[in-house]
mmCIF file with all atom_site columns, C-alpha atoms in Angstrom:
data_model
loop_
_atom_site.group_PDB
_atom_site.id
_atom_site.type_symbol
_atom_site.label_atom_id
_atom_site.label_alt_id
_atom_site.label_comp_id
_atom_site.label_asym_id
_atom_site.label_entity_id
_atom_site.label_seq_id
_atom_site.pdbx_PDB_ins_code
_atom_site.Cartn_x
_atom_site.Cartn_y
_atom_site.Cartn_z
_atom_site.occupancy
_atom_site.B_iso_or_equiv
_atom_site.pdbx_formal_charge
_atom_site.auth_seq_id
_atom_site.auth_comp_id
_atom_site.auth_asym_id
_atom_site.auth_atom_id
_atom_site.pdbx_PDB_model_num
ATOM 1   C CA . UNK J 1 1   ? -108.238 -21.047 -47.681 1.00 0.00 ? 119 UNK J CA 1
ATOM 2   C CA . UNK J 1 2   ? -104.661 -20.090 -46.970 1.00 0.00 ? 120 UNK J CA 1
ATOM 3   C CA . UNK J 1 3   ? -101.916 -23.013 -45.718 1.00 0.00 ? 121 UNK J CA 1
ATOM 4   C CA . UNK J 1 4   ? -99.926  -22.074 -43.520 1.00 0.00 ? 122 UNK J CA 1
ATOM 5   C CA . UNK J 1 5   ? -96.090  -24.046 -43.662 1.00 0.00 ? 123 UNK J CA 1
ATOM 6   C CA . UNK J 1 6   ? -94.743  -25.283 -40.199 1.00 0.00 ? 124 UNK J CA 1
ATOM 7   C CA . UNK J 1 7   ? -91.393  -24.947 -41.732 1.00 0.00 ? 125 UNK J CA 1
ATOM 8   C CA . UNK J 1 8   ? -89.087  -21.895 -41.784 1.00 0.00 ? 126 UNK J CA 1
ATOM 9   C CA . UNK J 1 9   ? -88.380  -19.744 -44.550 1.00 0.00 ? 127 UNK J CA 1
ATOM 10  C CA . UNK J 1 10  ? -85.783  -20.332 -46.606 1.00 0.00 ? 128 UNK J CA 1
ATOM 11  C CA . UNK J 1 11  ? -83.979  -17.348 -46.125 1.00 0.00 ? 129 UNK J CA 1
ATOM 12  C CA . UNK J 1 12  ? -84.363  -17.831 -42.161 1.00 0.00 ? 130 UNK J CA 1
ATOM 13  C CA . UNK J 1 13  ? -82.281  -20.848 -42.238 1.00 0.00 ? 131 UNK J CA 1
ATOM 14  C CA . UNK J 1 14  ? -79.572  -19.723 -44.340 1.00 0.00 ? 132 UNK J CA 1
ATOM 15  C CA . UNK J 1 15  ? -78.855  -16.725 -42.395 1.00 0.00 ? 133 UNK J CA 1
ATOM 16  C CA . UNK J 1 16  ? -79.230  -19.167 -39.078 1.00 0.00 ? 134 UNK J CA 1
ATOM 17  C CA . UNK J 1 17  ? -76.680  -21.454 -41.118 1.00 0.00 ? 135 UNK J CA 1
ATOM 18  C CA . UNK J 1 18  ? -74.243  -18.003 -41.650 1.00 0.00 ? 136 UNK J CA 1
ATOM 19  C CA . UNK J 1 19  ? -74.660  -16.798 -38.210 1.00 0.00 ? 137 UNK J CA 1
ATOM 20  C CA . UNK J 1 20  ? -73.532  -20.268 -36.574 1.00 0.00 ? 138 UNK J CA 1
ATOM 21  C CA . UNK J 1 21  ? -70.465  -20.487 -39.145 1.00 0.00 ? 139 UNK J CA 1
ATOM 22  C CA . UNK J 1 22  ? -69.973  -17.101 -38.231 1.00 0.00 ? 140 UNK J CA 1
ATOM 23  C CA . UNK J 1 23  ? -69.589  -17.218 -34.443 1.00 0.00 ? 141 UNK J CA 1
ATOM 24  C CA . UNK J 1 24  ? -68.125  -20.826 -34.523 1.00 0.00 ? 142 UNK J CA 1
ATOM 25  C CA . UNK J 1 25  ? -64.755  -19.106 -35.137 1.00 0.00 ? 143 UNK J CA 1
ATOM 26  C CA . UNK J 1 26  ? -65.098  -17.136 -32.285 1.00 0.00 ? 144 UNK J CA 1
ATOM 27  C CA . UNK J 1 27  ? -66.115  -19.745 -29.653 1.00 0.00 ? 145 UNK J CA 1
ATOM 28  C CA . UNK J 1 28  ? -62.816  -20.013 -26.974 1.00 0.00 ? 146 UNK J CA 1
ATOM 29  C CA . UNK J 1 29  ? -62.568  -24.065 -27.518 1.00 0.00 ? 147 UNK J CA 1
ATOM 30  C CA . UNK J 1 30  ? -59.865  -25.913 -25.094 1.00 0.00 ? 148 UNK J CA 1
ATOM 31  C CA . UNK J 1 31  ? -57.126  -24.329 -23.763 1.00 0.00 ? 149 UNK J CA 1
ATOM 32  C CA . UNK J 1 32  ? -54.199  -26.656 -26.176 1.00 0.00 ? 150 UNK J CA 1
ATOM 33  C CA . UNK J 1 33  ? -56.527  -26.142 -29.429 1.00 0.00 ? 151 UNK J CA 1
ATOM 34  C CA . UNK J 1 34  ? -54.463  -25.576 -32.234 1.00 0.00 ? 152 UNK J CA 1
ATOM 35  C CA . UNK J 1 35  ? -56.846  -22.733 -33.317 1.00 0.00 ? 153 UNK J CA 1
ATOM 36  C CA . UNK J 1 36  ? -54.991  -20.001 -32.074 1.00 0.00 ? 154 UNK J CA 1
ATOM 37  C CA . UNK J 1 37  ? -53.246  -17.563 -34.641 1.00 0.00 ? 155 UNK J CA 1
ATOM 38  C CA . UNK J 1 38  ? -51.384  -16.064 -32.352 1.00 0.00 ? 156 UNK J CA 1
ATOM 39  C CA . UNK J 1 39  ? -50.353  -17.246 -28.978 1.00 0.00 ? 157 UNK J CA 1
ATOM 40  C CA . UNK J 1 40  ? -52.392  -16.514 -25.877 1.00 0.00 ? 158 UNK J CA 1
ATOM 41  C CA . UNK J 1 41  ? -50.226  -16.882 -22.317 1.00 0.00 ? 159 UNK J CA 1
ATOM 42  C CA . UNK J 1 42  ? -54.088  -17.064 -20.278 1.00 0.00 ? 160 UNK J CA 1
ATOM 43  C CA . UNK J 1 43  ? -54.322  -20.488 -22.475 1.00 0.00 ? 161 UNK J CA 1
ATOM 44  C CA . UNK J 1 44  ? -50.609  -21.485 -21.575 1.00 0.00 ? 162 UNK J CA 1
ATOM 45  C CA . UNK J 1 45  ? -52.118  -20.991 -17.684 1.00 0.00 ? 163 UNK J CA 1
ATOM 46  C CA . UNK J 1 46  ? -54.971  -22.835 -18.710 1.00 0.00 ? 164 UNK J CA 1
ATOM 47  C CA . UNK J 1 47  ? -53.071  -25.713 -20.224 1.00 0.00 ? 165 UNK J CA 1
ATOM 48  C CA . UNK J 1 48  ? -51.061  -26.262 -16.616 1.00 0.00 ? 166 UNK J CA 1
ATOM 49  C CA . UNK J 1 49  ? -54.066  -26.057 -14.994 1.00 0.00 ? 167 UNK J CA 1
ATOM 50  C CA . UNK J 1 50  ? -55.670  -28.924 -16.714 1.00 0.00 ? 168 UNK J CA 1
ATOM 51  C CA . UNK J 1 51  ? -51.969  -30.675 -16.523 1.00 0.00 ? 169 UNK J CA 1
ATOM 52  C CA . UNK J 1 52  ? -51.875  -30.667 -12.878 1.00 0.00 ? 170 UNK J CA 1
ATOM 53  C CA . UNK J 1 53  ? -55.609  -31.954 -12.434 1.00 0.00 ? 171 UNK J CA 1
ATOM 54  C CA . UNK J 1 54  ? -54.943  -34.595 -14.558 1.00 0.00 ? 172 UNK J CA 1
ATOM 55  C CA . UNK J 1 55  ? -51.861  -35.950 -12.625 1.00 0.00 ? 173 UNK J CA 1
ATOM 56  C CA . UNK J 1 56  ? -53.709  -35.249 -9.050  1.00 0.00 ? 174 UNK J CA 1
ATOM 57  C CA . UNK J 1 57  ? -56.038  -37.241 -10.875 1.00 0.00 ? 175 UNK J CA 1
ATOM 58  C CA . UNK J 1 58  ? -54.441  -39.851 -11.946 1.00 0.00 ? 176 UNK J CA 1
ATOM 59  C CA . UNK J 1 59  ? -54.941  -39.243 -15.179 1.00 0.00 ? 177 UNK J CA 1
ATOM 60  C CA . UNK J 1 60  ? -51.237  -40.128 -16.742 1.00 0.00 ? 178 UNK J CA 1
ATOM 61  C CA . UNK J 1 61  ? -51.643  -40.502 -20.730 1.00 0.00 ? 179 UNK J CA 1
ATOM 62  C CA . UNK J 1 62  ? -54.288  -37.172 -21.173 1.00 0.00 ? 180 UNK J CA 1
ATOM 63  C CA . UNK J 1 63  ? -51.419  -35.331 -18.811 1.00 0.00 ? 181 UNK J CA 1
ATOM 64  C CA . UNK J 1 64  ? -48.441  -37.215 -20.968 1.00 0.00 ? 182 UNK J CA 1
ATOM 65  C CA . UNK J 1 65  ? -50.278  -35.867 -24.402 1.00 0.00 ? 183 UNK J CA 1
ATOM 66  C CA . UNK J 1 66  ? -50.016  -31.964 -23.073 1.00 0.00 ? 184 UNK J CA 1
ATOM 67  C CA . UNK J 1 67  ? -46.526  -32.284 -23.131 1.00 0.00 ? 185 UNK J CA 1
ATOM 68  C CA . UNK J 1 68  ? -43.932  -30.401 -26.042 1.00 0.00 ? 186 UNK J CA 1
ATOM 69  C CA . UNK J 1 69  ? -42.911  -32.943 -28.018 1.00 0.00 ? 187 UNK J CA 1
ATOM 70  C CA . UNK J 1 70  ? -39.250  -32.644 -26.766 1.00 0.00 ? 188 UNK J CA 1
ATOM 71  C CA . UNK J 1 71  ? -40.141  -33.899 -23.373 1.00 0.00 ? 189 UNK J CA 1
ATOM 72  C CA . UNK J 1 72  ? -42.456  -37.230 -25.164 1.00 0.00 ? 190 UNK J CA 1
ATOM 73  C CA . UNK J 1 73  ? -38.922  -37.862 -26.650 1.00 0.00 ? 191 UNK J CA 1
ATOM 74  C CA . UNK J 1 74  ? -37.481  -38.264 -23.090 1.00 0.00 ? 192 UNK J CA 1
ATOM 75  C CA . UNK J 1 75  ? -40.428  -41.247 -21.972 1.00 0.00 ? 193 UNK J CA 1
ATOM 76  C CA . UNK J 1 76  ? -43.041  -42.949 -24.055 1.00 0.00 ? 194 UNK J CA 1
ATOM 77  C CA . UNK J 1 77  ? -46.846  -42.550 -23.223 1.00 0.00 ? 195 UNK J CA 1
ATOM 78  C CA . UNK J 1 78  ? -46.605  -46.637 -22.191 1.00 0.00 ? 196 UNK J CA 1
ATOM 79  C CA . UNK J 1 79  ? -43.639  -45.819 -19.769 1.00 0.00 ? 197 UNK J CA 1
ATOM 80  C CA . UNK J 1 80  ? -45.461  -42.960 -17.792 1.00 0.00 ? 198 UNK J CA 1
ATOM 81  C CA . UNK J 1 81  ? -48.338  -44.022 -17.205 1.00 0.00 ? 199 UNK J CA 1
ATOM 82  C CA . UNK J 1 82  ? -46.438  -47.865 -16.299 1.00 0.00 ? 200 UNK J CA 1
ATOM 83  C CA . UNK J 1 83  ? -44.519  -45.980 -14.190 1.00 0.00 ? 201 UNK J CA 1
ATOM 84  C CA . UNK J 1 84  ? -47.206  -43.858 -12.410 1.00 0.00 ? 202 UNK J CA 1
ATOM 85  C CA . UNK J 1 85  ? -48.557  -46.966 -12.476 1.00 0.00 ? 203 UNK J CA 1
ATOM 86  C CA . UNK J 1 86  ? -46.199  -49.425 -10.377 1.00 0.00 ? 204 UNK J CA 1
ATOM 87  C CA . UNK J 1 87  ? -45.413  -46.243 -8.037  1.00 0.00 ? 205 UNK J CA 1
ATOM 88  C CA . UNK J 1 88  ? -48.125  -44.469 -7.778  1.00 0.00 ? 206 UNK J CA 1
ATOM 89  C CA . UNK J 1 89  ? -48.034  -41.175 -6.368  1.00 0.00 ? 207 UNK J CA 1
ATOM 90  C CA . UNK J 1 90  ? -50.396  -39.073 -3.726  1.00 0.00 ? 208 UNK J CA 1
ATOM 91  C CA . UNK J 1 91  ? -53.844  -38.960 -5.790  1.00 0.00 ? 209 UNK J CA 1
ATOM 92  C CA . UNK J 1 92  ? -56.422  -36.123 -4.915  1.00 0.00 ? 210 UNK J CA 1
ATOM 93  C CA . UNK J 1 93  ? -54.172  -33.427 -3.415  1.00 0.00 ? 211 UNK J CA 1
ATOM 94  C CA . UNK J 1 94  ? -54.367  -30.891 -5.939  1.00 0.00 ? 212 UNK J CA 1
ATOM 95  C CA . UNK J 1 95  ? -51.890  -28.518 -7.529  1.00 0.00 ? 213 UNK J CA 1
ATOM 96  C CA . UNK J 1 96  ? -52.213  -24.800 -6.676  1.00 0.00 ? 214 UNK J CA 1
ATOM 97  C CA . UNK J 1 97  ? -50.661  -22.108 -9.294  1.00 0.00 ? 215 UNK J CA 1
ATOM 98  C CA . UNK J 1 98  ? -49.120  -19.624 -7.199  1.00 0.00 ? 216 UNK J CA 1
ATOM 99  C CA . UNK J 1 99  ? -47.999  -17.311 -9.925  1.00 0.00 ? 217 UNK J CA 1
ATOM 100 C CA . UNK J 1 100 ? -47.914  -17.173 -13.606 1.00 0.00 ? 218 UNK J CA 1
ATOM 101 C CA . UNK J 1 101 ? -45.749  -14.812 -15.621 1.00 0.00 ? 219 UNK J CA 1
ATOM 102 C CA . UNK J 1 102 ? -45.054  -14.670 -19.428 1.00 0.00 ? 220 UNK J CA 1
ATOM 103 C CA . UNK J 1 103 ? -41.219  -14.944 -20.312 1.00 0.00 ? 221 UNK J CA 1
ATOM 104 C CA . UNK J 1 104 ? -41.596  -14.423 -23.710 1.00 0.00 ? 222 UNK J CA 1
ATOM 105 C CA . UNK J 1 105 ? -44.179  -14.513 -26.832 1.00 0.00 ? 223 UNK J CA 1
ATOM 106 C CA . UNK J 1 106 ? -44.320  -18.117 -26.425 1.00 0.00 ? 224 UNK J CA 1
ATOM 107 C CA . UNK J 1 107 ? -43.035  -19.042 -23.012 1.00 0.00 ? 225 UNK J CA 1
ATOM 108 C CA . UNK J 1 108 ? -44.913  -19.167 -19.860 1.00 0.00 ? 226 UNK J CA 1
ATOM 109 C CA . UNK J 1 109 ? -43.493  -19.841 -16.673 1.00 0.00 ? 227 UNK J CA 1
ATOM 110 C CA . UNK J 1 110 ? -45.818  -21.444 -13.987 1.00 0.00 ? 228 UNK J CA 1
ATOM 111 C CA . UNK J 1 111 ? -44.920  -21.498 -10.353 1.00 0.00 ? 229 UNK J CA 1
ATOM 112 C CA . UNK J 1 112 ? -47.119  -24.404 -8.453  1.00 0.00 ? 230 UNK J CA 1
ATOM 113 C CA . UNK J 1 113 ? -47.169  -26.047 -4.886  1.00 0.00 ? 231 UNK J CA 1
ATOM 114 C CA . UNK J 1 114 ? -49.246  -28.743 -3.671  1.00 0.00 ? 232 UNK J CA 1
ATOM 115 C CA . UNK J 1 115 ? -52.034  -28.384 -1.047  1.00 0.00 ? 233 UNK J CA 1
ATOM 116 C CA . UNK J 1 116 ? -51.059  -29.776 2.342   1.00 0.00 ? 234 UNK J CA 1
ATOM 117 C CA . UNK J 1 117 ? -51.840  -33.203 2.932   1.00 0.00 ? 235 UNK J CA 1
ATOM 118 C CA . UNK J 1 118 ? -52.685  -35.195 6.229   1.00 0.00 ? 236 UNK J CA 1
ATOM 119 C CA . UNK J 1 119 ? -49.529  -37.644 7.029   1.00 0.00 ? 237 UNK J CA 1
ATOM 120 C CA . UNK J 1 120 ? -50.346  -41.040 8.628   1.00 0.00 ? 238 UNK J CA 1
ATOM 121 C CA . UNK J 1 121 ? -52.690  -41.676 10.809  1.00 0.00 ? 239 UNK J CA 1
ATOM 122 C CA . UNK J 1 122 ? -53.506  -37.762 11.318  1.00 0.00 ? 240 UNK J CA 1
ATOM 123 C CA . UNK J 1 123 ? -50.098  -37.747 12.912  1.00 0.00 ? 241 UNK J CA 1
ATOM 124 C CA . UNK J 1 124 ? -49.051  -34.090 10.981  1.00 0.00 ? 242 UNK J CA 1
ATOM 125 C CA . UNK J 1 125 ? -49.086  -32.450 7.908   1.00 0.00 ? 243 UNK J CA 1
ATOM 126 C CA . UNK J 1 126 ? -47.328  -32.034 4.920   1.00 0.00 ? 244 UNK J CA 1
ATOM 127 C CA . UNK J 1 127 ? -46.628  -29.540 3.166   1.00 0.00 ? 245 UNK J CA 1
ATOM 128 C CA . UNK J 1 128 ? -46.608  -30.736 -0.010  1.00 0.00 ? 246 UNK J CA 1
ATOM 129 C CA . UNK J 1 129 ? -44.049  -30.578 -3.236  1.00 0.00 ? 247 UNK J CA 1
ATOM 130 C CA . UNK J 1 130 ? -43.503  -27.188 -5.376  1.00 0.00 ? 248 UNK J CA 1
ATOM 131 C CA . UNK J 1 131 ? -42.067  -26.170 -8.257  1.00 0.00 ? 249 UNK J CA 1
ATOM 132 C CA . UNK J 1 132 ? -41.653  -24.153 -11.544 1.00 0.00 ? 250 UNK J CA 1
ATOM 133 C CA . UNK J 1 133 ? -42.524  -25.463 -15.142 1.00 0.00 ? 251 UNK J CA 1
ATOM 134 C CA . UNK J 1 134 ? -42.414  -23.671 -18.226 1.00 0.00 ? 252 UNK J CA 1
ATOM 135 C CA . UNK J 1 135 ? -45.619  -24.175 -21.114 1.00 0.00 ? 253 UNK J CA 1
ATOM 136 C CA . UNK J 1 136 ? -44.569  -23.234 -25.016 1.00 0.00 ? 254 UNK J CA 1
ATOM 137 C CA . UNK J 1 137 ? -46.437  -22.057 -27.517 1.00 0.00 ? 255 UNK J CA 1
ATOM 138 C CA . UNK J 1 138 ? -45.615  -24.575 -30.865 1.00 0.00 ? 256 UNK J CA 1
ATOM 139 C CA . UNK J 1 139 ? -46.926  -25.916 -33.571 1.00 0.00 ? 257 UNK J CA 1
ATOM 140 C CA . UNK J 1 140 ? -49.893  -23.928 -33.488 1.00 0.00 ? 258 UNK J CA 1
ATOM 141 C CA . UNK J 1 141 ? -50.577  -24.983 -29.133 1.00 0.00 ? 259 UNK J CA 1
ATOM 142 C CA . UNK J 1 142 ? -49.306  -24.715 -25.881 1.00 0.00 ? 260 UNK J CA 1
ATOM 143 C CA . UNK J 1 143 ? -47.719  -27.271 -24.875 1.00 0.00 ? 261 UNK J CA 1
ATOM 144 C CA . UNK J 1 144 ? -46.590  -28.330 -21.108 1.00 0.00 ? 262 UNK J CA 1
ATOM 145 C CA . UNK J 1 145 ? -42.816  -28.843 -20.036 1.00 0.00 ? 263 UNK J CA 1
ATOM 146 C CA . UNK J 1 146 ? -41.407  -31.191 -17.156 1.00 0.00 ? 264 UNK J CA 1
ATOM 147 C CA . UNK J 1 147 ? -38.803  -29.603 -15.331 1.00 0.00 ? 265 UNK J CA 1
ATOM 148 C CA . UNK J 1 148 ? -35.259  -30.772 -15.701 1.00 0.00 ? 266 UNK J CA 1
ATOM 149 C CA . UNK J 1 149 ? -34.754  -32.763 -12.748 1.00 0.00 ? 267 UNK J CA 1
ATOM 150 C CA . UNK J 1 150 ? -37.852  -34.466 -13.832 1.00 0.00 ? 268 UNK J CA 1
ATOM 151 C CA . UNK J 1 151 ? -36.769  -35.074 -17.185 1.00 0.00 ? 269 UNK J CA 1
ATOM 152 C CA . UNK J 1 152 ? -33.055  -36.732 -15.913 1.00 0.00 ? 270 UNK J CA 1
ATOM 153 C CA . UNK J 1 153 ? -35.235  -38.784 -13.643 1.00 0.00 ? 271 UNK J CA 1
ATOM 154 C CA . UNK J 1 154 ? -37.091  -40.204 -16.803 1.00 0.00 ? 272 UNK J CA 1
ATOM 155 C CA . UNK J 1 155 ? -33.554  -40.885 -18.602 1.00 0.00 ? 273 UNK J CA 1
ATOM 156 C CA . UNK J 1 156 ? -32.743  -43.511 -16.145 1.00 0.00 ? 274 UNK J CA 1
ATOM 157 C CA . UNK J 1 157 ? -35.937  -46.150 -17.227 1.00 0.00 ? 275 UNK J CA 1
ATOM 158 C CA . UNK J 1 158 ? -38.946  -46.783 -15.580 1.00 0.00 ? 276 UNK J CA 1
ATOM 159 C CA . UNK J 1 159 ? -37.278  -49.816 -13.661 1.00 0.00 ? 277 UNK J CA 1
ATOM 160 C CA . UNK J 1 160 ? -34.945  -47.708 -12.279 1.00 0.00 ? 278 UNK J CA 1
ATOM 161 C CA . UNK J 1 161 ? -36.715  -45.023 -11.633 1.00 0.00 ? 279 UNK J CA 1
ATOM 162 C CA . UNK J 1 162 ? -39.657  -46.838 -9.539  1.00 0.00 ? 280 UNK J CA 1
ATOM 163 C CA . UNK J 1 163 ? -37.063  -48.376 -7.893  1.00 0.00 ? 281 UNK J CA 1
ATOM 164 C CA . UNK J 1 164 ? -35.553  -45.190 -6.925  1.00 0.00 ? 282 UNK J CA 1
ATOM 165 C CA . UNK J 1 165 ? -38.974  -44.138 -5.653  1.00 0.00 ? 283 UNK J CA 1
ATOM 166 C CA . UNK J 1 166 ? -40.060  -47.083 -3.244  1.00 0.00 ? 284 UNK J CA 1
ATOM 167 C CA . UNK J 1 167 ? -36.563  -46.455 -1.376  1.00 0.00 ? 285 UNK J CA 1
ATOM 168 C CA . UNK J 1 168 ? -37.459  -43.044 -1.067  1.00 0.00 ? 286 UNK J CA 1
ATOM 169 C CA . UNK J 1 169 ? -41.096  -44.113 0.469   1.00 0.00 ? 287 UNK J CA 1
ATOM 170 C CA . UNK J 1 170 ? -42.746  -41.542 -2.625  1.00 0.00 ? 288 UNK J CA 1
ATOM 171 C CA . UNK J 1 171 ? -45.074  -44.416 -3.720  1.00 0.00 ? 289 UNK J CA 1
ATOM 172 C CA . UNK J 1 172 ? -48.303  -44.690 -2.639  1.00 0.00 ? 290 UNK J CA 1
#
């Protein structure tokens, strides 16, 4: 009587083993991966995509960590997210990338604008902000880039800054 094994071969598995390592280095991952050789701009696109969901969102620190290292220099993690925080802008109206265009090997500008948002009591509409921001390719990622003006605001302290913001009426 013959037995028959419920197992695989041998030789099966290793060449499923090979064929996973294989196509595991082909597999896209996230958009700010450092796997990239070579820069990508479609993945600089990508990375203010998932930028501007996160701060429609709400979600300050993730968006805070996409940033180039130049611009964490300008605010700590803390700070943003305190500051988004005690003044916190318009959640849920997204962020709508009107045109991408590749400067350079590693520079990516993204034009944006905010959907139009019901004002008061349905008494109008807005409009909504808009804007340009640049994404780099460094240290092996792309990494997101607040505009100057932004930046400058950031230089004068959260304190200041909220302050700055509740006169204006942009806190929500």
């Amino acid at each position: 009587m013959r037995r028959t094994s419920l197992h695989p071969a041998p030789a099966l598995l290793l060449t499923a083993a090979a064929l996973v390592t294989l196509t595991a280095g082909c597999s896209a991952g996230p958009a700010h991966s450092g796997t990239a050789t070579t820069p990508q701009p479609r993945q600089a696109t990508a990375v203010a995509t998932e930028e501007f969901g996160l701060l429609a969102g709400g979600g300050w620190a993730q968006a805070w960590s996409l940033w180039d290292p130049g611009a964490r220099q300008t605010i700590t993690q803390a700070d943003f997210v305190r500051l988004n925080t005690e003044c916190r802008p318009a959640l849920g109206t997204p962020y709508v990338i009107d045109r991408s265009a590749t400067l350079d090997a590693t520079t990516v500008q993204v034009d944006w604008h905010r959907a139009a948002t019901a004002t008061g009591a349905g008494t109008g509409t807005s409009t909504g902000a808009s804007g340009s921001n640049t994404v780099r390719y460094q240290g092996g990622r792309w990494t997101f880039v607040p505009d100057p003006a932004t930046l400058a605001g950031y230089r004068l302290g959260v304190d200041r800054l909220v302050q700055q913001r509740r006169a204006a009426g942009a806190c929500h």
